[in-house]
mmCIF file of C-alpha atoms in Angstrom:
data_model
loop_
_atom_site.group_PDB
_atom_site.id
_atom_site.type_symbol
_atom_site.label_atom_id
_atom_site.label_comp_id
_atom_site.label_asym_id
_atom_site.label_seq_id
_atom_site.Cartn_x
_atom_site.Cartn_y
_atom_site.Cartn_z
ATOM 1 C CA UNK F 1 -20.890 -11.737 -16.815
ATOM 2 C CA UNK F 2 -17.555 -9.923 -16.472
ATOM 3 C CA UNK F 3 -14.541 -11.959 -15.380
ATOM 4 C CA UNK F 4 -12.556 -8.836 -14.466
ATOM 5 C CA UNK F 5 -10.955 -8.890 -11.036
ATOM 6 C CA UNK F 6 -10.339 -5.412 -9.643
ATOM 7 C CA UNK F 7 -9.747 -3.878 -6.206
ATOM 8 C CA UNK F 8 -10.285 -0.429 -4.738
ATOM 9 C CA UNK F 9 -9.144 1.107 -1.452
ATOM 10 C CA UNK F 10 -12.017 1.457 1.003
ATOM 11 C CA UNK F 11 -11.250 5.017 2.143
ATOM 12 C CA UNK F 12 -11.922 6.734 -1.201
ATOM 13 C CA UNK F 13 -14.689 8.774 0.453
ATOM 14 C CA UNK F 14 -12.911 9.305 3.793
ATOM 15 C CA UNK F 15 -12.644 7.658 7.211
ATOM 16 C CA UNK F 16 -15.712 6.540 9.176
ATOM 17 C CA UNK F 17 -16.279 5.104 12.637
ATOM 18 C CA UNK F 18 -20.025 4.494 12.195
ATOM 19 C CA UNK F 19 -20.400 0.894 11.057
ATOM 20 C CA UNK F 20 -23.508 1.599 8.971
ATOM 21 C CA UNK F 21 -21.427 3.944 6.828
ATOM 22 C CA UNK F 22 -18.577 1.435 6.469
ATOM 23 C CA UNK F 23 -21.076 -1.264 5.524
ATOM 24 C CA UNK F 24 -22.651 1.040 2.941
ATOM 25 C CA UNK F 25 -19.257 1.829 1.399
ATOM 26 C CA UNK F 26 -18.538 -1.884 0.986
ATOM 27 C CA UNK F 27 -21.995 -2.409 -0.518
ATOM 28 C CA UNK F 28 -21.452 0.386 -3.056
ATOM 29 C CA UNK F 29 -18.026 -1.014 -3.973
ATOM 30 C CA UNK F 30 -19.549 -4.431 -4.635
ATOM 31 C CA UNK F 31 -22.427 -2.968 -6.643
ATOM 32 C CA UNK F 32 -19.937 -1.126 -8.858
ATOM 33 C CA UNK F 33 -18.459 -4.490 -9.876
ATOM 34 C CA UNK F 34 -15.283 -4.583 -7.810
ATOM 35 C CA UNK F 35 -14.304 -8.088 -6.727
ATOM 36 C CA UNK F 36 -11.697 -7.106 -4.136
ATOM 37 C CA UNK F 37 -11.015 -4.377 -1.608
ATOM 38 C CA UNK F 38 -7.835 -2.879 -0.211
ATOM 39 C CA UNK F 39 -8.742 -2.221 3.446
ATOM 40 C CA UNK F 40 -7.506 1.317 4.061
ATOM 41 C CA UNK F 41 -9.537 2.481 7.055
ATOM 42 C CA UNK F 42 -7.300 3.479 9.994
ATOM 43 C CA UNK F 43 -4.218 3.361 7.745
ATOM 44 C CA UNK F 44 -2.540 5.907 10.026
ATOM 45 C CA UNK F 45 -2.531 6.373 13.790
ATOM 46 C CA UNK F 46 -2.802 4.194 16.897
ATOM 47 C CA UNK F 47 -6.080 2.345 16.292
ATOM 48 C CA UNK F 48 -6.115 -1.314 17.331
ATOM 49 C CA UNK F 49 -8.701 -3.618 15.740
ATOM 50 C CA UNK F 50 -10.539 -5.976 18.060
ATOM 51 C CA UNK F 51 -10.747 -9.624 17.039
ATOM 52 C CA UNK F 52 -14.519 -9.128 16.973
ATOM 53 C CA UNK F 53 -14.183 -6.294 14.472
ATOM 54 C CA UNK F 54 -12.011 -8.529 12.319
ATOM 55 C CA UNK F 55 -14.738 -11.161 12.234
ATOM 56 C CA UNK F 56 -17.299 -8.468 11.421
ATOM 57 C CA UNK F 57 -15.242 -7.170 8.482
ATOM 58 C CA UNK F 58 -14.811 -10.698 7.126
ATOM 59 C CA UNK F 59 -18.582 -11.257 7.375
ATOM 60 C CA UNK F 60 -19.222 -8.054 5.419
ATOM 61 C CA UNK F 61 -16.887 -9.170 2.655
ATOM 62 C CA UNK F 62 -18.542 -12.588 2.521
ATOM 63 C CA UNK F 63 -21.972 -10.957 2.466
ATOM 64 C CA UNK F 64 -21.069 -8.904 -0.610
ATOM 65 C CA UNK F 65 -19.064 -11.627 -2.331
ATOM 66 C CA UNK F 66 -15.770 -9.754 -2.203
ATOM 67 C CA UNK F 67 -12.226 -10.649 -1.203
ATOM 68 C CA UNK F 68 -9.401 -8.624 0.346
ATOM 69 C CA UNK F 69 -6.391 -8.089 -1.906
ATOM 70 C CA UNK F 70 -4.419 -6.389 0.878
ATOM 71 C CA UNK F 71 -4.684 -3.855 3.678
ATOM 72 C CA UNK F 72 -2.841 -0.675 4.579
ATOM 73 C CA UNK F 73 -1.058 -0.986 7.918
ATOM 74 C CA UNK F 74 -0.146 1.958 10.144
ATOM 75 C CA UNK F 75 3.320 3.344 10.832
ATOM 76 C CA UNK F 76 2.073 4.186 14.327
ATOM 77 C CA UNK F 77 1.369 7.417 16.168
ATOM 78 C CA UNK F 78 0.919 10.532 14.046
ATOM 79 C CA UNK F 79 4.058 12.655 14.094
ATOM 80 C CA UNK F 80 6.469 14.733 12.009
ATOM 81 C CA UNK F 81 7.979 11.994 9.865
ATOM 82 C CA UNK F 82 10.854 14.063 8.485
ATOM 83 C CA UNK F 83 12.754 14.412 11.751
ATOM 84 C CA UNK F 84 13.119 12.942 15.217
ATOM 85 C CA UNK F 85 11.515 15.468 17.561
ATOM 86 C CA UNK F 86 10.668 13.314 20.549
ATOM 87 C CA UNK F 87 9.149 9.904 21.123
ATOM 88 C CA UNK F 88 5.644 8.649 20.429
ATOM 89 C CA UNK F 89 3.415 5.937 21.847
ATOM 90 C CA UNK F 90 3.547 3.520 18.923
ATOM 91 C CA UNK F 91 6.508 3.752 16.547
ATOM 92 C CA UNK F 92 8.324 0.695 15.214
ATOM 93 C CA UNK F 93 11.380 2.881 14.460
ATOM 94 C CA UNK F 94 11.627 4.302 17.997
ATOM 95 C CA UNK F 95 14.755 4.008 20.136
ATOM 96 C CA UNK F 96 12.568 3.763 23.239
ATOM 97 C CA UNK F 97 12.054 0.022 23.603
ATOM 98 C CA UNK F 98 8.532 0.127 25.020
ATOM 99 C CA UNK F 99 7.285 2.281 22.177
ATOM 100 C CA UNK F 100 9.181 0.383 19.487
ATOM 101 C CA UNK F 101 7.581 -2.844 20.673
ATOM 102 C CA UNK F 102 4.209 -1.086 20.813
ATOM 103 C CA UNK F 103 4.720 -0.178 17.152
ATOM 104 C CA UNK F 104 5.540 -3.799 16.354
ATOM 105 C CA UNK F 105 2.401 -4.874 18.202
ATOM 106 C CA UNK F 106 0.359 -2.445 16.088
ATOM 107 C CA UNK F 107 1.718 -3.969 12.886
ATOM 108 C CA UNK F 108 0.985 -7.476 14.203
ATOM 109 C CA UNK F 109 -2.599 -6.322 14.723
ATOM 110 C CA UNK F 110 -2.830 -5.480 11.030
ATOM 111 C CA UNK F 111 -1.208 -8.794 10.109
ATOM 112 C CA UNK F 112 -3.946 -10.501 12.133
ATOM 113 C CA UNK F 113 -6.629 -8.544 10.282
ATOM 114 C CA UNK F 114 -5.081 -9.386 6.911
ATOM 115 C CA UNK F 115 -4.974 -13.082 7.792
ATOM 116 C CA UNK F 116 -8.592 -12.978 8.957
ATOM 117 C CA UNK F 117 -9.693 -11.383 5.671
ATOM 118 C CA UNK F 118 -7.591 -13.769 3.584
ATOM 119 C CA UNK F 119 -5.175 -11.089 2.345
ATOM 120 C CA UNK F 120 -1.565 -12.063 1.714
ATOM 121 C CA UNK F 121 0.121 -8.677 2.129
ATOM 122 C CA UNK F 122 0.027 -5.507 4.162
ATOM 123 C CA UNK F 123 1.334 -2.168 2.914
ATOM 124 C CA UNK F 124 3.502 -0.149 5.293
ATOM 125 C CA UNK F 125 5.175 3.266 5.253
ATOM 126 C CA UNK F 126 8.787 3.601 6.374
ATOM 127 C CA UNK F 127 9.690 7.253 6.838
ATOM 128 C CA UNK F 128 13.395 8.059 7.053
ATOM 129 C CA UNK F 129 13.948 11.138 9.309
ATOM 130 C CA UNK F 130 16.151 12.785 6.695
ATOM 131 C CA UNK F 131 16.239 16.245 8.305
ATOM 132 C CA UNK F 132 17.743 14.716 11.441
ATOM 133 C CA UNK F 133 20.149 12.566 9.420
ATOM 134 C CA UNK F 134 21.351 15.565 7.415
ATOM 135 C CA UNK F 135 22.237 17.319 10.683
ATOM 136 C CA UNK F 136 23.554 14.186 12.417
ATOM 137 C CA UNK F 137 24.755 11.624 9.835
ATOM 138 C CA UNK F 138 25.491 9.105 12.586
ATOM 139 C CA UNK F 139 21.740 8.934 13.292
ATOM 140 C CA UNK F 140 21.122 7.016 10.060
ATOM 141 C CA UNK F 141 22.675 3.716 11.095
ATOM 142 C CA UNK F 142 21.017 3.869 14.511
ATOM 143 C CA UNK F 143 17.661 4.472 12.813
ATOM 144 C CA UNK F 144 18.077 1.376 10.650
ATOM 145 C CA UNK F 145 19.256 -0.634 13.626
ATOM 146 C CA UNK F 146 15.864 -0.017 15.242
ATOM 147 C CA UNK F 147 13.996 -0.692 12.011
ATOM 148 C CA UNK F 148 15.790 -4.021 11.566
ATOM 149 C CA UNK F 149 15.075 -5.012 15.170
ATOM 150 C CA UNK F 150 11.383 -4.515 14.537
ATOM 151 C CA UNK F 151 11.305 -6.349 11.221
ATOM 152 C CA UNK F 152 13.419 -9.176 12.665
ATOM 153 C CA UNK F 153 10.719 -9.623 15.311
ATOM 154 C CA UNK F 154 7.931 -9.404 12.741
ATOM 155 C CA UNK F 155 9.432 -11.883 10.269
ATOM 156 C CA UNK F 156 8.512 -15.160 12.048
ATOM 157 C CA UNK F 157 5.072 -13.786 12.935
ATOM 158 C CA UNK F 158 4.322 -12.796 9.343
ATOM 159 C CA UNK F 159 5.697 -16.063 7.988
ATOM 160 C CA UNK F 160 3.464 -18.047 10.339
ATOM 161 C CA UNK F 161 0.411 -16.005 9.292
ATOM 162 C CA UNK F 162 1.264 -16.116 5.577
ATOM 163 C CA UNK F 163 1.298 -12.325 5.264
ATOM 164 C CA UNK F 164 4.018 -10.306 3.511
ATOM 165 C CA UNK F 165 4.988 -6.726 4.440
ATOM 166 C CA UNK F 166 5.260 -4.447 1.390
ATOM 167 C CA UNK F 167 7.084 -1.134 1.809
ATOM 168 C CA UNK F 168 5.492 1.699 -0.165
ATOM 169 C CA UNK F 169 7.450 4.323 -2.101
ATOM 170 C CA UNK F 170 6.741 7.793 -0.710
ATOM 171 C CA UNK F 171 7.284 11.416 -1.724
ATOM 172 C CA UNK F 172 8.195 12.829 1.701
ATOM 173 C CA UNK F 173 11.966 12.373 1.383
ATOM 174 C CA UNK F 174 14.747 12.869 -1.191
ATOM 175 C CA UNK F 175 15.193 10.068 -3.705
ATOM 176 C CA UNK F 176 18.450 8.758 -2.240
ATOM 177 C CA UNK F 177 16.744 7.902 1.064
ATOM 178 C CA UNK F 178 13.847 6.265 -0.764
ATOM 179 C CA UNK F 179 16.040 3.961 -2.817
ATOM 180 C CA UNK F 180 18.468 3.292 0.027
ATOM 181 C CA UNK F 181 15.740 2.029 2.346
ATOM 182 C CA UNK F 182 14.393 -0.374 -0.270
ATOM 183 C CA UNK F 183 17.873 -1.636 -1.172
ATOM 184 C CA UNK F 184 18.721 -2.230 2.496
ATOM 185 C CA UNK F 185 15.499 -4.109 3.195
ATOM 186 C CA UNK F 186 15.601 -6.333 0.123
ATOM 187 C CA UNK F 187 19.246 -7.196 0.768
ATOM 188 C CA UNK F 188 18.419 -8.289 4.326
ATOM 189 C CA UNK F 189 15.047 -10.038 4.038
ATOM 190 C CA UNK F 190 13.620 -12.729 1.718
ATOM 191 C CA UNK F 191 10.840 -11.814 -0.686
ATOM 192 C CA UNK F 192 8.505 -14.217 1.118
ATOM 193 C CA UNK F 193 8.525 -11.718 3.989
ATOM 194 C CA UNK F 194 9.438 -8.319 2.539
ATOM 195 C CA UNK F 195 8.136 -6.837 -0.702
ATOM 196 C CA UNK F 196 7.632 -3.567 -2.552
ATOM 197 C CA UNK F 197 4.402 -1.612 -2.957
ATOM 198 C CA UNK F 198 4.481 0.595 -6.041
ATOM 199 C CA UNK F 199 2.461 3.761 -5.497
ATOM 200 C CA UNK F 200 2.109 5.222 -8.990
ATOM 201 C CA UNK F 201 1.045 8.689 -7.836
ATOM 202 C CA UNK F 202 3.981 9.049 -5.458
ATOM 203 C CA UNK F 203 6.331 7.682 -8.124
ATOM 204 C CA UNK F 204 5.051 10.227 -10.635
ATOM 205 C CA UNK F 205 5.802 13.060 -8.213
ATOM 206 C CA UNK F 206 9.357 11.852 -7.540
ATOM 207 C CA UNK F 207 10.434 10.176 -10.802
ATOM 208 C CA UNK F 208 7.972 11.170 -13.524
ATOM 209 C CA UNK F 209 8.506 9.118 -16.691
ATOM 210 C CA UNK F 210 11.460 7.398 -14.972
ATOM 211 C CA UNK F 211 8.916 5.498 -12.864
ATOM 212 C CA UNK F 212 9.353 2.537 -15.181
ATOM 213 C CA UNK F 213 13.058 2.393 -14.253
ATOM 214 C CA UNK F 214 12.034 1.946 -10.605
ATOM 215 C CA UNK F 215 9.540 -0.763 -11.551
ATOM 216 C CA UNK F 216 12.250 -2.683 -13.395
ATOM 217 C CA UNK F 217 14.736 -2.132 -10.559
ATOM 218 C CA UNK F 218 12.423 -3.802 -8.045
ATOM 219 C CA UNK F 219 10.512 -6.088 -10.403
ATOM 220 C CA UNK F 220 11.349 -9.209 -8.381
ATOM 221 C CA UNK F 221 9.970 -7.620 -5.200
ATOM 222 C CA UNK F 222 6.717 -6.043 -6.468
ATOM 223 C CA UNK F 223 3.807 -7.671 -4.644
ATOM 224 C CA UNK F 224 1.486 -4.720 -3.935
ATOM 225 C CA UNK F 225 0.358 -1.718 -5.945
ATOM 226 C CA UNK F 226 -1.508 1.552 -5.430
ATOM 227 C CA UNK F 227 -2.888 2.857 -8.718
ATOM 228 C CA UNK F 228 -3.776 6.545 -8.952
ATOM 229 C CA UNK F 229 -2.973 9.558 -11.116
ATOM 230 C CA UNK F 230 -1.818 13.157 -10.731
ATOM 231 C CA UNK F 231 -0.043 15.897 -12.669
ATOM 232 C CA UNK F 232 3.255 15.295 -10.882
ATOM 233 C CA UNK F 233 2.964 18.208 -8.463
ATOM 234 C CA UNK F 234 0.522 17.032 -5.770
ATOM 235 C CA UNK F 235 -0.817 13.765 -4.336
ATOM 236 C CA UNK F 236 -4.395 14.077 -5.612
ATOM 237 C CA UNK F 237 -5.172 10.333 -5.945
ATOM 238 C CA UNK F 238 -7.088 10.899 -9.173
ATOM 239 C CA UNK F 239 -8.704 8.311 -11.411
ATOM 240 C CA UNK F 240 -6.186 6.988 -13.977
ATOM 241 C CA UNK F 241 -6.426 9.172 -17.057
ATOM 242 C CA UNK F 242 -7.143 12.381 -15.157
ATOM 243 C CA UNK F 243 -3.420 13.147 -14.676
ATOM 244 C CA UNK F 244 -0.321 12.868 -16.846
ATOM 245 C CA UNK F 245 0.960 9.353 -16.093
ATOM 246 C CA UNK F 246 1.704 7.308 -19.212
ATOM 247 C CA UNK F 247 -0.296 4.241 -18.260
ATOM 248 C CA UNK F 248 0.695 2.195 -21.283
ATOM 249 C CA UNK F 249 4.342 2.433 -20.223
ATOM 250 C CA UNK F 250 3.546 1.717 -16.576
ATOM 251 C CA UNK F 251 1.365 -1.323 -17.248
ATOM 252 C CA UNK F 252 3.878 -2.710 -19.730
ATOM 253 C CA UNK F 253 6.542 -2.455 -17.025
ATOM 254 C CA UNK F 254 4.298 -3.955 -14.320
ATOM 255 C CA UNK F 255 3.616 -6.926 -16.612
ATOM 256 C CA UNK F 256 7.315 -7.889 -16.349
ATOM 257 C CA UNK F 257 7.248 -8.108 -12.528
ATOM 258 C CA UNK F 258 6.216 -10.593 -9.863
ATOM 259 C CA UNK F 259 2.936 -8.710 -9.301
ATOM 260 C CA UNK F 260 -0.253 -10.755 -9.507
ATOM 261 C CA UNK F 261 -3.645 -9.231 -10.324
ATOM 262 C CA UNK F 262 -6.006 -7.726 -9.379
ATOM 263 C CA UNK F 263 -4.834 -4.150 -9.651
ATOM 264 C CA UNK F 264 -5.620 -1.926 -6.669
ATOM 265 C CA UNK F 265 -7.032 1.569 -7.200
ATOM 266 C CA UNK F 266 -6.229 3.962 -4.339
ATOM 267 C CA UNK F 267 -8.365 6.988 -5.130
ATOM 268 C CA UNK F 268 -10.046 10.022 -3.624
ATOM 269 C CA UNK F 269 -13.633 10.797 -4.588
ATOM 270 C CA UNK F 270 -14.085 14.452 -5.574
ATOM 271 C CA UNK F 271 -17.584 13.784 -6.951
ATOM 272 C CA UNK F 272 -20.822 14.085 -4.964
ATOM 273 C CA UNK F 273 -22.170 11.256 -7.119
ATOM 274 C CA UNK F 274 -20.373 8.327 -5.478
ATOM 275 C CA UNK F 275 -21.904 5.736 -7.790
ATOM 276 C CA UNK F 276 -20.778 7.714 -10.835
ATOM 277 C CA UNK F 277 -17.281 8.007 -9.413
ATOM 278 C CA UNK F 278 -17.065 4.261 -8.762
ATOM 279 C CA UNK F 279 -18.284 3.545 -12.299
ATOM 280 C CA UNK F 280 -15.578 5.795 -13.744
ATOM 281 C CA UNK F 281 -12.954 4.184 -11.499
ATOM 282 C CA UNK F 282 -14.048 0.678 -12.505
ATOM 283 C CA UNK F 283 -13.876 1.532 -16.202
ATOM 284 C CA UNK F 284 -10.378 2.983 -15.754
ATOM 285 C CA UNK F 285 -9.275 -0.131 -13.877
ATOM 286 C CA UNK F 286 -10.723 -2.327 -16.606
ATOM 287 C CA UNK F 287 -8.720 -0.425 -19.216
ATOM 288 C CA UNK F 288 -5.476 -0.715 -17.240
ATOM 289 C CA UNK F 289 -6.022 -4.426 -16.679
ATOM 290 C CA UNK F 290 -6.423 -4.828 -20.429
ATOM 291 C CA UNK F 291 -3.117 -3.027 -20.972
ATOM 292 C CA UNK F 292 -1.489 -5.358 -18.455
ATOM 293 C CA UNK F 293 -2.779 -8.513 -20.126
ATOM 294 C CA UNK F 294 -1.849 -7.276 -23.598
ATOM 295 C CA UNK F 295 1.710 -6.546 -22.440
ATOM 296 C CA UNK F 296 1.847 -9.902 -20.656
ATOM 297 C CA UNK F 297 0.694 -11.695 -23.786
ATOM 298 C CA UNK F 298 3.150 -9.882 -26.042
ATOM 299 C CA UNK F 299 5.984 -10.717 -23.636
ATOM 300 C CA UNK F 300 5.022 -14.398 -23.444
ATOM 301 C CA UNK F 301 4.738 -14.746 -27.234
ATOM 302 C CA UNK F 302 7.899 -12.771 -27.970
ATOM 303 C CA UNK F 303 6.063 -9.983 -29.807
#
């Protein structure tokens, strides 16, 4: 019997509101050999999970003998993330207090779900409105003032629940804004509360082979990971090996960080044969995990 621990994001085949379909997806994931899931349904938008739904999800995981490695939280209401063009119902970066607090409440909802499932981290997007900042440089500090207010409020809640927030690297903004946001957050908050989620596909689009430099830069903050491949030009979420990422280099770098297995595959299924796709994904994850352990062993033995 395999001892491999491996996770996959639940939305690889899309979003579903019919519970029979969600249940079937979890069943297929378990049958493919995955031991963990990364709950990715409703990763964007205003959806609030009921406490009853949380119990239902936990029962499904128990039924199929799986655990939750993490979940993907929502930034809030869908909007143009590159600029400030009004105010939205749930937005933890908003300068309208009601809606900022509503965004905080939405994140707390995902923290509750993570705690119910036994996950220790949530992944969150932080979009810097760089178009607005380029036109009005003074807007940048006000933006971060609101962001810090929200995270200051979330910190004791997350600490009490035992759930860390991990900020994901994105491709929707110039590099300087990406690095600046991470540097600001890690300078302000302890790693027990705030961490980094490495998204390999996004990193490939922004940094290419320099991705390993970013991994080393934030190696003491890396607590979540999204593994997927692409050619560097579009966010295809392909199975590792189908794009141009040098996985040996990436896994060797990841092995030097604080990250703890299992790896998390965040993929999109382009195959009508879902079982075949999951088999291919599992085999790719197995290979990457082997690279990780080999690099870890070489590092520990001084090779």
